[in-house]
PDB file of C-alpha atoms and ligand atoms in Angstrom:
ATOM      1  CA  UNK A   1       0.000   0.000   0.000  1.00  0.00           C
ATOM      2  CA  UNK A   2       2.815   2.379   0.918  1.00  0.00           C
ATOM      3  CA  UNK A   3       4.661   1.562  -2.304  1.00  0.00           C
ATOM      4  CA  UNK A   4       1.542   2.395  -4.327  1.00  0.00           C
ATOM      5  CA  UNK A   5       1.222   5.717  -2.491  1.00  0.00           C
ATOM      6  CA  UNK A   6       4.812   6.698  -3.290  1.00  0.00           C
ATOM      7  CA  UNK A   7       4.376   5.715  -6.918  1.00  0.00           C
ATOM      8  CA  UNK A   8       1.204   7.773  -7.213  1.00  0.00           C
ATOM      9  CA  UNK A   9       2.916  10.871  -5.809  1.00  0.00           C
ATOM     10  CA  UNK A  10       5.838  10.426  -8.179  1.00  0.00           C
ATOM     11  CA  UNK A  11       3.728  10.314 -11.337  1.00  0.00           C
ATOM     12  CA  UNK A  12       1.128  12.967 -10.475  1.00  0.00           C
ATOM     13  CA  UNK A  13       3.140  15.971 -11.785  1.00  0.00           C
ATOM     14  CA  UNK A  14       3.941  14.142 -15.014  1.00  0.00           C
ATOM     15  CA  UNK A  15       0.342  13.200 -15.677  1.00  0.00           C
ATOM     16  CA  UNK A  16      -1.324  16.408 -14.515  1.00  0.00           C
ATOM     17  CA  UNK A  17      -1.767  17.870 -18.013  1.00  0.00           C
ATOM     18  CA  UNK A  18      -3.316  14.698 -19.386  1.00  0.00           C
ATOM     19  CA  UNK A  19      -5.603  14.428 -16.375  1.00  0.00           C
ATOM     20  CA  UNK A  20      -6.800  17.966 -16.912  1.00  0.00           C
ATOM     21  CA  UNK A  21      -7.724  17.478 -20.568  1.00  0.00           C
ATOM     22  CA  UNK A  22      -9.565  14.294 -19.621  1.00  0.00           C
ATOM     23  CA  UNK A  23     -11.535  16.237 -17.004  1.00  0.00           C
ATOM     24  CA  UNK A  24     -12.343  18.967 -19.508  1.00  0.00           C
ATOM     25  CA  UNK A  25     -13.674  16.480 -22.039  1.00  0.00           C
ATOM     26  CA  UNK A  26     -15.966  14.778 -19.537  1.00  0.00           C
ATOM     27  CA  UNK A  27     -17.027  17.906 -17.681  1.00  0.00           C
ATOM     28  CA  UNK A  28     -18.079  20.883 -19.858  1.00  0.00           C
ATOM     29  CA  UNK A  29     -18.459  23.124 -16.772  1.00  0.00           C
ATOM     30  CA  UNK A  30     -14.836  22.723 -15.669  1.00  0.00           C
ATOM     31  CA  UNK A  31     -12.939  26.007 -16.061  1.00  0.00           C
ATOM     32  CA  UNK A  32     -10.008  27.602 -14.274  1.00  0.00           C
ATOM     33  CA  UNK A  33     -10.864  31.070 -15.590  1.00  0.00           C
ATOM     34  CA  UNK A  34     -14.685  31.256 -15.624  1.00  0.00           C
ATOM     35  CA  UNK A  35     -15.931  32.294 -12.176  1.00  0.00           C
ATOM     36  CA  UNK A  36     -19.661  32.210 -13.042  1.00  0.00           C
ATOM     37  CA  UNK A  37     -21.544  30.542 -10.189  1.00  0.00           C
ATOM     38  CA  UNK A  38     -22.940  27.156 -11.234  1.00  0.00           C
ATOM     39  CA  UNK A  39     -26.369  25.953 -10.136  1.00  0.00           C
ATOM     40  CA  UNK A  40     -26.621  22.517 -11.702  1.00  0.00           C
ATOM     41  CA  UNK A  41     -29.040  19.751 -10.713  1.00  0.00           C
ATOM     42  CA  UNK A  42     -27.645  16.753  -8.882  1.00  0.00           C
ATOM     43  CA  UNK A  43     -28.417  14.536 -11.890  1.00  0.00           C
ATOM     44  CA  UNK A  44     -25.977  16.568 -14.014  1.00  0.00           C
ATOM     45  CA  UNK A  45     -23.174  16.241 -11.478  1.00  0.00           C
ATOM     46  CA  UNK A  46     -23.824  12.525 -11.197  1.00  0.00           C
ATOM     47  CA  UNK A  47     -23.409  12.191 -14.971  1.00  0.00           C
ATOM     48  CA  UNK A  48     -20.259  14.289 -15.406  1.00  0.00           C
ATOM     49  CA  UNK A  49     -18.217  13.607 -12.245  1.00  0.00           C
ATOM     50  CA  UNK A  50     -16.215  10.449 -11.532  1.00  0.00           C
ATOM     51  CA  UNK A  51     -18.141   8.387  -8.927  1.00  0.00           C
ATOM     52  CA  UNK A  52     -15.594   8.947  -6.154  1.00  0.00           C
ATOM     53  CA  UNK A  53     -15.542  12.746  -6.732  1.00  0.00           C
ATOM     54  CA  UNK A  54     -19.348  12.837  -6.865  1.00  0.00           C
ATOM     55  CA  UNK A  55     -19.610  10.956  -3.537  1.00  0.00           C
ATOM     56  CA  UNK A  56     -17.610  13.631  -1.689  1.00  0.00           C
ATOM     57  CA  UNK A  57     -18.530  16.750  -3.713  1.00  0.00           C
ATOM     58  CA  UNK A  58     -22.277  16.187  -3.887  1.00  0.00           C
ATOM     59  CA  UNK A  59     -23.042  13.598  -1.187  1.00  0.00           C
ATOM     60  CA  UNK A  60     -20.621  15.008   1.425  1.00  0.00           C
ATOM     61  CA  UNK A  61     -18.756  11.752   1.959  1.00  0.00           C
ATOM     62  CA  UNK A  62     -15.372  11.983   3.715  1.00  0.00           C
ATOM     63  CA  UNK A  63     -12.373  10.117   2.379  1.00  0.00           C
ATOM     64  CA  UNK A  64     -10.497   7.965   4.863  1.00  0.00           C
ATOM     65  CA  UNK A  65      -7.648   9.730   6.682  1.00  0.00           C
ATOM     66  CA  UNK A  66      -4.144   9.107   5.270  1.00  0.00           C
ATOM     67  CA  UNK A  67      -5.517   7.699   1.997  1.00  0.00           C
ATOM     68  CA  UNK A  68      -5.950  10.770  -0.244  1.00  0.00           C
ATOM     69  CA  UNK A  69      -3.270  11.783  -2.745  1.00  0.00           C
ATOM     70  CA  UNK A  70      -2.520  15.197  -1.216  1.00  0.00           C
ATOM     71  CA  UNK A  71      -2.587  14.762   2.590  1.00  0.00           C
ATOM     72  CA  UNK A  72       1.236  14.743   2.751  1.00  0.00           C
ATOM     73  CA  UNK A  73       1.971  16.218  -0.677  1.00  0.00           C
ATOM     74  CA  UNK A  74       4.457  19.115  -0.694  1.00  0.00           C
ATOM     75  CA  UNK A  75       4.462  20.217  -4.342  1.00  0.00           C
ATOM     76  CA  UNK A  76       4.497  23.965  -5.057  1.00  0.00           C
ATOM     77  CA  UNK A  77       1.488  25.188  -6.982  1.00  0.00           C
ATOM     78  CA  UNK A  78      -2.263  25.723  -6.829  1.00  0.00           C
ATOM     79  CA  UNK A  79      -5.182  23.593  -5.772  1.00  0.00           C
ATOM     80  CA  UNK A  80      -8.423  23.800  -7.764  1.00  0.00           C
ATOM     81  CA  UNK A  81     -11.904  22.396  -7.231  1.00  0.00           C
ATOM     82  CA  UNK A  82     -11.969  18.997  -8.957  1.00  0.00           C
ATOM     83  CA  UNK A  83     -15.654  19.456  -9.820  1.00  0.00           C
ATOM     84  CA  UNK A  84     -15.520  22.894 -11.527  1.00  0.00           C
ATOM     85  CA  UNK A  85     -11.902  24.156 -11.711  1.00  0.00           C
ATOM     86  CA  UNK A  86     -12.382  27.061  -9.262  1.00  0.00           C
ATOM     87  CA  UNK A  87      -9.038  28.117  -7.710  1.00  0.00           C
ATOM     88  CA  UNK A  88      -9.075  27.378  -3.979  1.00  0.00           C
ATOM     89  CA  UNK A  89      -5.663  27.228  -2.273  1.00  0.00           C
ATOM     90  CA  UNK A  90      -1.967  27.970  -2.731  1.00  0.00           C
ATOM     91  CA  UNK A  91       0.570  25.376  -1.616  1.00  0.00           C
ATOM     92  CA  UNK A  92       2.158  28.212   0.482  1.00  0.00           C
ATOM     93  CA  UNK A  93      -0.874  28.013   2.784  1.00  0.00           C
ATOM     94  CA  UNK A  94      -0.642  24.223   3.166  1.00  0.00           C
ATOM     95  CA  UNK A  95       0.828  22.854   6.351  1.00  0.00           C
ATOM     96  CA  UNK A  96       1.847  19.431   7.616  1.00  0.00           C
ATOM     97  CA  UNK A  97      -1.209  18.301   9.485  1.00  0.00           C
ATOM     98  CA  UNK A  98      -1.349  15.140  11.524  1.00  0.00           C
ATOM     99  CA  UNK A  99      -5.033  14.586  10.810  1.00  0.00           C
ATOM    100  CA  UNK A 100      -4.465  12.723   7.525  1.00  0.00           C
ATOM    101  CA  UNK A 101      -6.208  15.180   5.188  1.00  0.00           C
ATOM    102  CA  UNK A 102      -4.690  18.047   3.190  1.00  0.00           C
ATOM    103  CA  UNK A 103      -4.807  21.119   5.456  1.00  0.00           C
ATOM    104  CA  UNK A 104      -4.509  24.828   4.666  1.00  0.00           C
ATOM    105  CA  UNK A 105      -4.511  27.905   6.906  1.00  0.00           C
ATOM    106  CA  UNK A 106      -6.144  30.217   4.348  1.00  0.00           C
ATOM    107  CA  UNK A 107      -7.924  30.239   1.000  1.00  0.00           C
ATOM    108  CA  UNK A 108      -6.508  31.786  -2.159  1.00  0.00           C
ATOM    109  CA  UNK A 109      -9.468  34.183  -2.547  1.00  0.00           C
ATOM    110  CA  UNK A 110     -12.108  35.211  -0.017  1.00  0.00           C
ATOM    111  CA  UNK A 111     -15.023  34.282  -2.282  1.00  0.00           C
ATOM    112  CA  UNK A 112     -13.334  31.100  -3.501  1.00  0.00           C
ATOM    113  CA  UNK A 113     -15.264  29.142  -0.891  1.00  0.00           C
ATOM    114  CA  UNK A 114     -18.447  29.567   1.143  1.00  0.00           C
ATOM    115  CA  UNK A 115     -19.441  28.217   4.546  1.00  0.00           C
ATOM    116  CA  UNK A 116     -22.413  26.416   6.050  1.00  0.00           C
ATOM    117  CA  UNK A 117     -23.051  25.299   9.626  1.00  0.00           C
ATOM    118  CA  UNK A 118     -22.909  21.499   9.822  1.00  0.00           C
ATOM    119  CA  UNK A 119     -24.519  19.827  12.828  1.00  0.00           C
ATOM    120  CA  UNK A 120     -24.408  16.266  11.485  1.00  0.00           C
ATOM    121  CA  UNK A 121     -23.061  13.388  13.613  1.00  0.00           C
ATOM    122  CA  UNK A 122     -23.822  15.318  16.810  1.00  0.00           C
ATOM    123  CA  UNK A 123     -20.978  17.776  16.105  1.00  0.00           C
ATOM    124  CA  UNK A 124     -20.948  21.508  15.610  1.00  0.00           C
ATOM    125  CA  UNK A 125     -18.737  22.056  12.583  1.00  0.00           C
ATOM    126  CA  UNK A 126     -18.346  24.537   9.728  1.00  0.00           C
ATOM    127  CA  UNK A 127     -18.671  22.980   6.306  1.00  0.00           C
ATOM    128  CA  UNK A 128     -16.519  24.419   3.488  1.00  0.00           C
ATOM    129  CA  UNK A 129     -18.053  24.443   0.013  1.00  0.00           C
ATOM    130  CA  UNK A 130     -16.705  25.549  -3.355  1.00  0.00           C
ATOM    131  CA  UNK A 131     -17.783  29.144  -3.982  1.00  0.00           C
ATOM    132  CA  UNK A 132     -18.453  28.450  -7.659  1.00  0.00           C
ATOM    133  CA  UNK A 133     -20.181  25.052  -7.827  1.00  0.00           C
ATOM    134  CA  UNK A 134     -21.167  24.352  -4.205  1.00  0.00           C
ATOM    135  CA  UNK A 135     -19.134  21.131  -4.005  1.00  0.00           C
ATOM    136  CA  UNK A 136     -18.508  19.860  -0.484  1.00  0.00           C
ATOM    137  CA  UNK A 137     -14.762  20.260   0.118  1.00  0.00           C
ATOM    138  CA  UNK A 138     -14.327  19.568   3.836  1.00  0.00           C
ATOM    139  CA  UNK A 139     -14.537  21.452   7.140  1.00  0.00           C
ATOM    140  CA  UNK A 140     -13.005  24.502   8.804  1.00  0.00           C
ATOM    141  CA  UNK A 141     -11.557  24.303  12.317  1.00  0.00           C
ATOM    142  CA  UNK A 142     -10.005  26.866  14.676  1.00  0.00           C
ATOM    143  CA  UNK A 143      -6.923  24.833  15.592  1.00  0.00           C
ATOM    144  CA  UNK A 144      -4.667  25.803  12.678  1.00  0.00           C
ATOM    145  CA  UNK A 145      -1.234  27.463  12.790  1.00  0.00           C
ATOM    146  CA  UNK A 146      -0.414  31.200  12.538  1.00  0.00           C
ATOM    147  CA  UNK A 147      -1.048  33.608  10.951  1.00  0.00           C
ATOM    148  CA  UNK A 148      -4.770  32.718  10.757  1.00  0.00           C
ATOM    149  CA  UNK A 149      -5.216  29.966  13.366  1.00  0.00           C
ATOM    150  CA  UNK A 150      -7.569  28.301  10.882  1.00  0.00           C
ATOM    151  CA  UNK A 151      -7.414  24.753   9.549  1.00  0.00           C
ATOM    152  CA  UNK A 152      -9.177  24.054   6.267  1.00  0.00           C
ATOM    153  CA  UNK A 153      -9.372  20.272   6.447  1.00  0.00           C
ATOM    154  CA  UNK A 154     -10.035  19.165   2.860  1.00  0.00           C
ATOM    155  CA  UNK A 155     -10.661  15.948   0.945  1.00  0.00           C
ATOM    156  CA  UNK A 156      -7.933  15.224  -1.635  1.00  0.00           C
ATOM    157  CA  UNK A 157     -10.403  13.763  -4.102  1.00  0.00           C
ATOM    158  CA  UNK A 158     -12.165  17.103  -4.631  1.00  0.00           C
ATOM    159  CA  UNK A 159      -8.863  18.937  -5.222  1.00  0.00           C
ATOM    160  CA  UNK A 160      -6.900  19.224  -8.476  1.00  0.00           C
ATOM    161  CA  UNK A 161      -3.267  20.234  -8.111  1.00  0.00           C
ATOM    162  CA  UNK A 162      -1.405  22.214 -10.775  1.00  0.00           C
ATOM    163  CA  UNK A 163       2.364  22.682 -10.226  1.00  0.00           C
ATOM    164  CA  UNK A 164       3.889  26.148 -10.694  1.00  0.00           C
ATOM    165  CA  UNK A 165       6.431  24.948 -13.255  1.00  0.00           C
ATOM    166  CA  UNK A 166       6.204  21.947 -15.553  1.00  0.00           C
ATOM    167  CA  UNK A 167       8.270  19.079 -14.166  1.00  0.00           C
ATOM    168  CA  UNK A 168      11.523  18.746 -16.083  1.00  0.00           C
ATOM    169  CA  UNK A 169      13.568  15.587 -16.134  1.00  0.00           C
ATOM    170  CA  UNK A 170      17.245  16.350 -15.473  1.00  0.00           C
ATOM    171  CA  UNK A 171      19.712  13.811 -16.855  1.00  0.00           C
TER     172      UNK A 171
HETATM  173 ZN1   ZN B 201     -16.256  23.823  -7.582  1.00  0.00          ZN
END
């Protein structure tokens, strides 16, 4: 399992461009430049999103801790919503969290996300949703590091990472 994880991390930067074009083909609403708010019916999301993205983004499932592709990823770049392409976080705001999910202390833009109170499972939490498409991304907690003290605890599966520079192979 560990070997598979390492392999996945190693190939992600190399495959990121191909992954993106695949997403664009399947999902006509995916855009990293268009900020128009999307109000699509659940049936549309079910048709255009991969099943595992749909389960988290639209059905608010939570991926298992320490299993997602970005929980301990340290690449420099930007994180986008995997459902619509909205820019969400910079890697500069990512910190090593022990919780097993990718964690950030601030968003890239104030209106990049929106918040809803979440009282499910007998807890009092703040849900974080994509500001463009309303996808469930994760939760916000007050136990993060300086300068904000916030911890955006996200699901890897609803994030798309784009590195700052294309990966070059040095020989
Ligand atoms: Zn989105």
